[in-house]
PDB file of C-alpha atoms in Angstrom:
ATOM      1  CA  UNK A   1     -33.849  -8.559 -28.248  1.00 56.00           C
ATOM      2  CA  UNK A   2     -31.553  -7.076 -25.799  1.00 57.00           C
ATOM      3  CA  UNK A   3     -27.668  -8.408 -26.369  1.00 69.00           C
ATOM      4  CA  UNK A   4     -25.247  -9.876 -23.174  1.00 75.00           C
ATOM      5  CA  UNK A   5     -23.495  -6.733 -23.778  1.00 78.00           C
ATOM      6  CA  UNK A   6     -26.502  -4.142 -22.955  1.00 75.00           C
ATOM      7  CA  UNK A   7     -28.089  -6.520 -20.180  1.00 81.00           C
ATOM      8  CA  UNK A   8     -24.622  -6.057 -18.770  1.00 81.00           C
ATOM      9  CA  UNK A   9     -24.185  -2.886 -18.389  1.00 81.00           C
ATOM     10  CA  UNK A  10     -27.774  -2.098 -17.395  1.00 82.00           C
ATOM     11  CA  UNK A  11     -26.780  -4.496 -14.693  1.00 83.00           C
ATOM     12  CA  UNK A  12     -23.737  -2.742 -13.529  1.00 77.00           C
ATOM     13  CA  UNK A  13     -25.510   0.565 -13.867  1.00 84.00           C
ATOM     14  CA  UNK A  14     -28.338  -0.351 -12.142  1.00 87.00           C
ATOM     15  CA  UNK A  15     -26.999  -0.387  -8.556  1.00 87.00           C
ATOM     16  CA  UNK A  16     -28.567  -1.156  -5.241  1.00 91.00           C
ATOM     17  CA  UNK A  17     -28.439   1.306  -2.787  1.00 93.00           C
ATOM     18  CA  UNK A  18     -25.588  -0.647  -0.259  1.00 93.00           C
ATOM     19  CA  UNK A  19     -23.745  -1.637  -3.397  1.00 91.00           C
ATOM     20  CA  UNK A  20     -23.420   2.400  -4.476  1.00 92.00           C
ATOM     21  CA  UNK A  21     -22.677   3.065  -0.984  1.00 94.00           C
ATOM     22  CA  UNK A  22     -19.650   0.508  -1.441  1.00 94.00           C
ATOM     23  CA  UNK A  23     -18.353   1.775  -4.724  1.00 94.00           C
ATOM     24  CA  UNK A  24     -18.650   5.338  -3.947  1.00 94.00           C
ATOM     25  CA  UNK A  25     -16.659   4.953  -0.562  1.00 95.00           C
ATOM     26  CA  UNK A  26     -14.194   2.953  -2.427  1.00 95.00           C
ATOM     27  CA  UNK A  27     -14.313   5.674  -5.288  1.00 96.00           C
ATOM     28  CA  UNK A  28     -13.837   8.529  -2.643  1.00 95.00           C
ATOM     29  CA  UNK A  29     -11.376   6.739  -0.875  1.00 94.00           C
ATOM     30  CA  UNK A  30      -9.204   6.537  -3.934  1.00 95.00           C
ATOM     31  CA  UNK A  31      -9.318  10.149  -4.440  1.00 94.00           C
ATOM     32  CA  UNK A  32      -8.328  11.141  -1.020  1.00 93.00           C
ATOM     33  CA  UNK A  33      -5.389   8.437  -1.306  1.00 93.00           C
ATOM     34  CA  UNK A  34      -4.351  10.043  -4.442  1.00 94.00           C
ATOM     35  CA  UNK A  35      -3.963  13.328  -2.497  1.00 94.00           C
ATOM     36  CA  UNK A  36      -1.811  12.037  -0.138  1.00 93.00           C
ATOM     37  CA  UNK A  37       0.294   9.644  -2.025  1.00 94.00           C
ATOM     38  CA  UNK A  38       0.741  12.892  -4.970  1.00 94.00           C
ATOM     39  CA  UNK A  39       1.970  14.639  -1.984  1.00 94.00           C
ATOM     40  CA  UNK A  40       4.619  11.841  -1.364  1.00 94.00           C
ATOM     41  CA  UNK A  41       5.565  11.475  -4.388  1.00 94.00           C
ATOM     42  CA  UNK A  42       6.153  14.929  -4.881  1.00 94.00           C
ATOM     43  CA  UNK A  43       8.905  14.634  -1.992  1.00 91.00           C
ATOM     44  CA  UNK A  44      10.706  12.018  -3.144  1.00 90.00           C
ATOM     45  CA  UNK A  45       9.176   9.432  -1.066  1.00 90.00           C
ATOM     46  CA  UNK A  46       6.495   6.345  -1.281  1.00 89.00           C
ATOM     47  CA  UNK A  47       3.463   6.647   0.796  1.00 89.00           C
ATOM     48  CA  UNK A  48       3.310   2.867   1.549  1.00 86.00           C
ATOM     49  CA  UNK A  49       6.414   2.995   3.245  1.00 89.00           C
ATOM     50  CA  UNK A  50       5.123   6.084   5.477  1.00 93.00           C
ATOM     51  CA  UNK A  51       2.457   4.346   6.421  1.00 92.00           C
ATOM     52  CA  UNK A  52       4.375   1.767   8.028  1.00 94.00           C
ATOM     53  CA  UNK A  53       6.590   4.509   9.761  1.00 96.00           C
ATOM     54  CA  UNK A  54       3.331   6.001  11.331  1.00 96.00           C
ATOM     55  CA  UNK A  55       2.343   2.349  12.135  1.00 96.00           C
ATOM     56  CA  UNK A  56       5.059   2.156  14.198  1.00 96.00           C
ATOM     57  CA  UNK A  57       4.936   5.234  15.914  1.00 96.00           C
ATOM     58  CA  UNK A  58       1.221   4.856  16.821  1.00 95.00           C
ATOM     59  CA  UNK A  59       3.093   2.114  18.275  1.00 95.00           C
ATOM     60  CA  UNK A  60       5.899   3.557  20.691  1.00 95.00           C
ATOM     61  CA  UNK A  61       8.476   2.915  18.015  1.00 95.00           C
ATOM     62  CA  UNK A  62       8.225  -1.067  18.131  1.00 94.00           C
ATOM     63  CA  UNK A  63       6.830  -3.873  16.593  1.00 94.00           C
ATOM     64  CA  UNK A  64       6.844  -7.665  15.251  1.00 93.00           C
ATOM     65  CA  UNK A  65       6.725  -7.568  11.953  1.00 93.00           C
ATOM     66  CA  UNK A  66       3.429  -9.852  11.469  1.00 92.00           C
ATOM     67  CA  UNK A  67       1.569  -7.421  13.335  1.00 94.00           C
ATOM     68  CA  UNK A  68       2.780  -4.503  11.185  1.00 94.00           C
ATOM     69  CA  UNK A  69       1.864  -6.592   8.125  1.00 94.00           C
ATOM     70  CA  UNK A  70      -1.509  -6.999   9.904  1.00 92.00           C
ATOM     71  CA  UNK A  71      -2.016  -3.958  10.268  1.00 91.00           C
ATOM     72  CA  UNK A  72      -1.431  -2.650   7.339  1.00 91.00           C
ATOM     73  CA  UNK A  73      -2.943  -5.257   5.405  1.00 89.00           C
ATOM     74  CA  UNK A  74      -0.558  -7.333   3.695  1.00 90.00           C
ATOM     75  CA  UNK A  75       0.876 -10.793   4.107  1.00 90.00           C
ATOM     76  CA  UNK A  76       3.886 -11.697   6.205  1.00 85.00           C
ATOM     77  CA  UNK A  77       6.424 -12.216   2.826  1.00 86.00           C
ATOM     78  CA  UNK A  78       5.337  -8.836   1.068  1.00 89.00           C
ATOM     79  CA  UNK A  79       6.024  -6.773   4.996  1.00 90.00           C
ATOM     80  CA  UNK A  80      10.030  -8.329   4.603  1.00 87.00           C
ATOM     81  CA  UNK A  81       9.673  -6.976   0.638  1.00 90.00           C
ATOM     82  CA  UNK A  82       8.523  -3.244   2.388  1.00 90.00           C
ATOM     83  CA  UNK A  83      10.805  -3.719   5.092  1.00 94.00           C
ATOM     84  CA  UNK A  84      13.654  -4.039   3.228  1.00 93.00           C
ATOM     85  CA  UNK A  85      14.131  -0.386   1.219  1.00 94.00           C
ATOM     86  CA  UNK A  86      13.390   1.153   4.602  1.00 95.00           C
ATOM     87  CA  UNK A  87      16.021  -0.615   6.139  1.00 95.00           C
ATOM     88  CA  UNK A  88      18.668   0.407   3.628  1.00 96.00           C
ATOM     89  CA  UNK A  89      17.516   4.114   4.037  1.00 95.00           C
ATOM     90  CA  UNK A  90      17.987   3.899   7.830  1.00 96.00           C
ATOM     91  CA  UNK A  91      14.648   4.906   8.553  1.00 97.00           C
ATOM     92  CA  UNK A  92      13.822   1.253  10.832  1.00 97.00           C
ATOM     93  CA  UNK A  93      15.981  -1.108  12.076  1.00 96.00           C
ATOM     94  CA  UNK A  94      15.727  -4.745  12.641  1.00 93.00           C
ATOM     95  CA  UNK A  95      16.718  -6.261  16.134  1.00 92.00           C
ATOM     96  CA  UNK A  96      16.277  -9.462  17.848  1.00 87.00           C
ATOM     97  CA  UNK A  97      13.603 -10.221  19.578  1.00 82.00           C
ATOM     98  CA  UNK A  98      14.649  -9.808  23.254  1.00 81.00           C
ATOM     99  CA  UNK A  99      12.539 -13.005  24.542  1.00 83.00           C
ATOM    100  CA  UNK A 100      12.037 -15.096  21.372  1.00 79.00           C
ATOM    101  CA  UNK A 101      15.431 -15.219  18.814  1.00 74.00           C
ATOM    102  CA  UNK A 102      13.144 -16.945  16.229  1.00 81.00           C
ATOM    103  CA  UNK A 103      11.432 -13.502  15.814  1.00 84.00           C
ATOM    104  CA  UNK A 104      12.558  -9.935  15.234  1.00 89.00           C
ATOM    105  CA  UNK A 105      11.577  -6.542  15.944  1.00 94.00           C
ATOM    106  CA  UNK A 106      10.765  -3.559  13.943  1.00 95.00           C
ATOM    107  CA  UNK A 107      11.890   0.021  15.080  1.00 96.00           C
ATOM    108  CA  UNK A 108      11.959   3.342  13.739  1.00 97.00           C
ATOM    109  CA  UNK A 109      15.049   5.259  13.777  1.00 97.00           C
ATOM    110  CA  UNK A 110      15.543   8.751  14.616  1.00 97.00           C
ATOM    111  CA  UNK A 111      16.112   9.325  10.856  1.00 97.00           C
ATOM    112  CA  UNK A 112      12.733   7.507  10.560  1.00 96.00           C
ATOM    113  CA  UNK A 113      11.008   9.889  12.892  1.00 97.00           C
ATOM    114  CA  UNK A 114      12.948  12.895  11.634  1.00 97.00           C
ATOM    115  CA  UNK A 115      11.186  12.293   8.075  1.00 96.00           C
ATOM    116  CA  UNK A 116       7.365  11.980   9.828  1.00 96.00           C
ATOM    117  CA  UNK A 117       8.263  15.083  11.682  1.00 96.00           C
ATOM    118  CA  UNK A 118       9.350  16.837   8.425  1.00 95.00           C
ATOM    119  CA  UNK A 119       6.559  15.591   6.421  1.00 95.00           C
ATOM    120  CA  UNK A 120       3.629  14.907   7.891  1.00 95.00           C
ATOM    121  CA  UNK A 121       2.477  18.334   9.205  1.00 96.00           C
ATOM    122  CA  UNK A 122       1.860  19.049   5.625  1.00 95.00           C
ATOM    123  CA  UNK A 123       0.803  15.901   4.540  1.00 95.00           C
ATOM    124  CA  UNK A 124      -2.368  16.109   6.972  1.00 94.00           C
ATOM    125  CA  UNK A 125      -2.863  19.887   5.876  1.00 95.00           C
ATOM    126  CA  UNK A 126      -3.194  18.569   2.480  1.00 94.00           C
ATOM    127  CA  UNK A 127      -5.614  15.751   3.426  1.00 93.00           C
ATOM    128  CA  UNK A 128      -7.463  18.307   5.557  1.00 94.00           C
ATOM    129  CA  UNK A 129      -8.320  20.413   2.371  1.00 94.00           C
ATOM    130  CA  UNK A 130     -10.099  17.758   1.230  1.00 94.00           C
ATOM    131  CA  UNK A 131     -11.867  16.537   4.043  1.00 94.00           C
ATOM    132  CA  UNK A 132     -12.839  20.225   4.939  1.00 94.00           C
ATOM    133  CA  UNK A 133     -15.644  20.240   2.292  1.00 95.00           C
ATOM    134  CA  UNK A 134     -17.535  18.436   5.198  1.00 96.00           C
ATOM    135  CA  UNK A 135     -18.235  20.568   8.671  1.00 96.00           C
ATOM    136  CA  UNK A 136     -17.392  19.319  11.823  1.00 96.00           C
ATOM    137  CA  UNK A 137     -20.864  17.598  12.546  1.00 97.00           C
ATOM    138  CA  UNK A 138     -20.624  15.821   9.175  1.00 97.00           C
ATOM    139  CA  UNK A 139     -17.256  14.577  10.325  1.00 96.00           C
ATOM    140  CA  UNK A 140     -18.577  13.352  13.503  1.00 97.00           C
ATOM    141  CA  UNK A 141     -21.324  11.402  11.502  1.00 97.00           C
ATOM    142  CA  UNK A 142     -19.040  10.056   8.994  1.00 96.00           C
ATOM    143  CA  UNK A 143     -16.641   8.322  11.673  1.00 95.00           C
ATOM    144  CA  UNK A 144     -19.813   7.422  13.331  1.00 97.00           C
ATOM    145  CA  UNK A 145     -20.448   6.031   9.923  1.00 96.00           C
ATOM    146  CA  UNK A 146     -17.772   4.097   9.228  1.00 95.00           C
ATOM    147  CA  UNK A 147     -16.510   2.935  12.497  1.00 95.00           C
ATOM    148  CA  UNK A 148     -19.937   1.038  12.251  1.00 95.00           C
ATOM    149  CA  UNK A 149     -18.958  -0.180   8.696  1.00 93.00           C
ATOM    150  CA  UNK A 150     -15.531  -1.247  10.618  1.00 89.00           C
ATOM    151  CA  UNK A 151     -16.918  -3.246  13.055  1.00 92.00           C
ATOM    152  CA  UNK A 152     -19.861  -4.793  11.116  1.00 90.00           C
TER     153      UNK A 152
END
């Protein structure tokens, strides 16, 4: 008789094709996030708040905070608990909204864009090492790939 404990793990051994597709993508996308957040860390900085620095710039510079927390995929309390450090380093500022004083905005400083312009040249160069195991055509089909994924 085969025990709970070997009937589960033949089960989560036993994948079906989309469900190894999932865990591998999340798998590989873990890795590649660990390359760029070891490069962070290694200045000194957090790659979470980054991230919301280049969300702003893909921006112009601006935004309400619930579509930055949107965006980056957390809820409106947690972006004011990001928000906050980044503030105190000068990197974004909070202003007023200028039609709606209930809201505020989000910008990114010149100190703000001074890091990205620092940092992010190598950063992507980094990234790029990793991603360069694949030629251009298997790029192409990848995005392909996953803006499908995206949209599904």
């Amino acid at each position: 008789m085969i025990s709970l404990n070997d009937d589960l793990q033949q089960y989560v051994l036993d994948l079906p094709l989309p469900t190894l597709a999932f865990f591998t993508l999340v798998e590989t996308t873990a890795k590649l996030v660990d390359v760029s957040e070891s490069y962070w860390k290694a200045q000194g900085l957090n790659g979470a708040r980054i991230r919301i620095l280049v969300e702003l710039m893909k921006e112009g510079g601006t935004m309400l905070p619930s579509k930055l927390a949107q965006q980056i995929g957390v809820t409106k309390p947690n972006i004011s608990l990001l928000l906050t450090p980044l503030e105190n380093e000068g990197l974004i500022r909070r202003d007023n909204h200028p039609r709606d004083g209930r809201k505020s905005v989000i910008s990114i400083t010149n100190e703000g864009q001074h890091l990205l312009i620092h940092n992010l040249p190598a950063n992507r160069q980094q990234v790029s090492a990793k991603m360069n195991v694949l030629n251009d055509e298997e790029l192409k089909q990848l995005l392909a790939l996953l803006r499908k994924l995206k949209e599904a």
